[in-house]
mmCIF file of C-alpha atoms in Angstrom:
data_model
loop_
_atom_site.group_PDB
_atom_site.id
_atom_site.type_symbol
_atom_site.label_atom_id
_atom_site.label_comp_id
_atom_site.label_asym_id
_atom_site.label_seq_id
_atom_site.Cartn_x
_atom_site.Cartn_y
_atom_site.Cartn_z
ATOM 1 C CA UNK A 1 -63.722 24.218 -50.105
ATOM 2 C CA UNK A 2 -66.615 22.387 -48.594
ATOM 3 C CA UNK A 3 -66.926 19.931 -50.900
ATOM 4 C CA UNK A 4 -63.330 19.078 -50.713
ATOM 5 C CA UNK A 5 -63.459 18.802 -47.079
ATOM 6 C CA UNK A 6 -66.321 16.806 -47.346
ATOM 7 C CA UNK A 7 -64.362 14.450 -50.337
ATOM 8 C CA UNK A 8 -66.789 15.045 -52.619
ATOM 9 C CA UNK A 9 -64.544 16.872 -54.402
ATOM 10 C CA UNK A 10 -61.297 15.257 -55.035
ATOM 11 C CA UNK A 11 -59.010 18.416 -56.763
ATOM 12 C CA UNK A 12 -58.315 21.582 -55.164
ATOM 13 C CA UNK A 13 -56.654 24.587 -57.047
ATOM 14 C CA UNK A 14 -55.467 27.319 -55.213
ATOM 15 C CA UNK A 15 -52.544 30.227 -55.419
ATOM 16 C CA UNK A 16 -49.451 30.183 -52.903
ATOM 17 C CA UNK A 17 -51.493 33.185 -51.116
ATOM 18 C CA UNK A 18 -54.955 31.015 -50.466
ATOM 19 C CA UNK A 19 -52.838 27.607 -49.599
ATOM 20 C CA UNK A 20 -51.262 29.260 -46.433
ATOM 21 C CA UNK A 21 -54.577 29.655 -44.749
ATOM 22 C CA UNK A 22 -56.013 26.099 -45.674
ATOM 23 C CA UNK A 23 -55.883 23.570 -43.320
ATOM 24 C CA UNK A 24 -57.242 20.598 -44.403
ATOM 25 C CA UNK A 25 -56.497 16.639 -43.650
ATOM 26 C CA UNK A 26 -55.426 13.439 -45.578
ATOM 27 C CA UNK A 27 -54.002 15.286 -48.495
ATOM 28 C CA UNK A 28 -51.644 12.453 -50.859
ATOM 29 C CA UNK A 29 -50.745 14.825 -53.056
ATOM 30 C CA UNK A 30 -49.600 18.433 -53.775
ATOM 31 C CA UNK A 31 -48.458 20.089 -57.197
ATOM 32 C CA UNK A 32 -46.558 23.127 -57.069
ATOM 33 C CA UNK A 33 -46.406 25.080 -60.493
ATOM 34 C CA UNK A 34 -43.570 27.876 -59.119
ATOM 35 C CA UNK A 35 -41.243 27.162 -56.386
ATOM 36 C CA UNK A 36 -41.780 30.302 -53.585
ATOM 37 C CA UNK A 37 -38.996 32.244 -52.996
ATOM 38 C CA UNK A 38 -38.497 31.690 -49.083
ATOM 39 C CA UNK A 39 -37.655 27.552 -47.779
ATOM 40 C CA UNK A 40 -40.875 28.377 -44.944
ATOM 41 C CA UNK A 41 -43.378 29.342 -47.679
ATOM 42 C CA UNK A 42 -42.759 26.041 -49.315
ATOM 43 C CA UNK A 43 -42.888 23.855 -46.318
ATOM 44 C CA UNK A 44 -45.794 25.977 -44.515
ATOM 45 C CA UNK A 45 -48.603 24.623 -46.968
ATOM 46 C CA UNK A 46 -46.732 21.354 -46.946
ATOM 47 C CA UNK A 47 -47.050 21.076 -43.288
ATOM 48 C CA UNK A 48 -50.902 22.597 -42.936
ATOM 49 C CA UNK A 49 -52.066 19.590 -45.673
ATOM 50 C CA UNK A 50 -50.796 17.200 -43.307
ATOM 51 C CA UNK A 51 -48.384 15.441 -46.014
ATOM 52 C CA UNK A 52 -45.049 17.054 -43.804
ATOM 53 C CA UNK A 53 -43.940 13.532 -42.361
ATOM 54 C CA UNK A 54 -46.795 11.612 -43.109
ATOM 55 C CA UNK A 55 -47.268 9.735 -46.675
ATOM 56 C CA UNK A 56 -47.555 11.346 -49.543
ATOM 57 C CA UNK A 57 -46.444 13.309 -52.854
ATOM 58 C CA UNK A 58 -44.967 16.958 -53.540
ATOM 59 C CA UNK A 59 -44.254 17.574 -57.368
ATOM 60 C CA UNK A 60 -42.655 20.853 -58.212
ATOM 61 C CA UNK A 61 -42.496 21.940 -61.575
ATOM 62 C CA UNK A 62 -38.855 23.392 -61.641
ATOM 63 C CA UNK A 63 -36.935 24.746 -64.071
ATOM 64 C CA UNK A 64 -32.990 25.961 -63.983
ATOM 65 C CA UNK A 65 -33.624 29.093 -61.922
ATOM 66 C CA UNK A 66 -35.102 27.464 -59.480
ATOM 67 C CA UNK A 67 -32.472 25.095 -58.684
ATOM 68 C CA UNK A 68 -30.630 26.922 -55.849
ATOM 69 C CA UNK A 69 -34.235 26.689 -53.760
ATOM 70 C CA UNK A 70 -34.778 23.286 -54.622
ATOM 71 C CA UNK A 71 -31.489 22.107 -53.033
ATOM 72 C CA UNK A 72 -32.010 24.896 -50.075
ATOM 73 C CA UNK A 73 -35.827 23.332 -49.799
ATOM 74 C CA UNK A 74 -33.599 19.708 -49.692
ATOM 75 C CA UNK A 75 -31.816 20.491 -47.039
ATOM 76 C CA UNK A 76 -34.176 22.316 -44.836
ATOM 77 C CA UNK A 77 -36.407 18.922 -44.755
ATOM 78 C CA UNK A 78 -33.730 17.050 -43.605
#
């Protein structure tokens, strides 16, 4: 974590549990591998890496299942 605070480290990987308690700045992008099941957990670690109305990219890796929270997730950023 210090080393990617410090940008000498330019990939972090973390679980859905570990992201919610990282706060750190000037993130571009974020890859999520499973969508989370509540609209708040998504945007929470969206928000805390400072990309939530700033520049930058969120890629989900969806698959049919996890359509209805995509659109939900859609709507709630609005």
């Amino acid at each position: 974590m210090r080393e990617f605070r410090s940008r000498s480290s330019r990939v972090l990987i973390t679980t859905d549990l570990l992201a919610r308690g990282i706060d750190v700045q000037h993130v571009t992008l974020v890859i999520n591998y499973d969508l989370p099941t509540q609209t708040e957990n998504y945007l929470h670690p969206i928000e805390r890496s400072s990309l939530f109305r700033r520049k930058g990219v969120a890629i989900n890796f969806v698959t049919k299942d996890d359509t209805r929270m995509l659109s939900n997730i859609q709507k709630f950023d609005e």
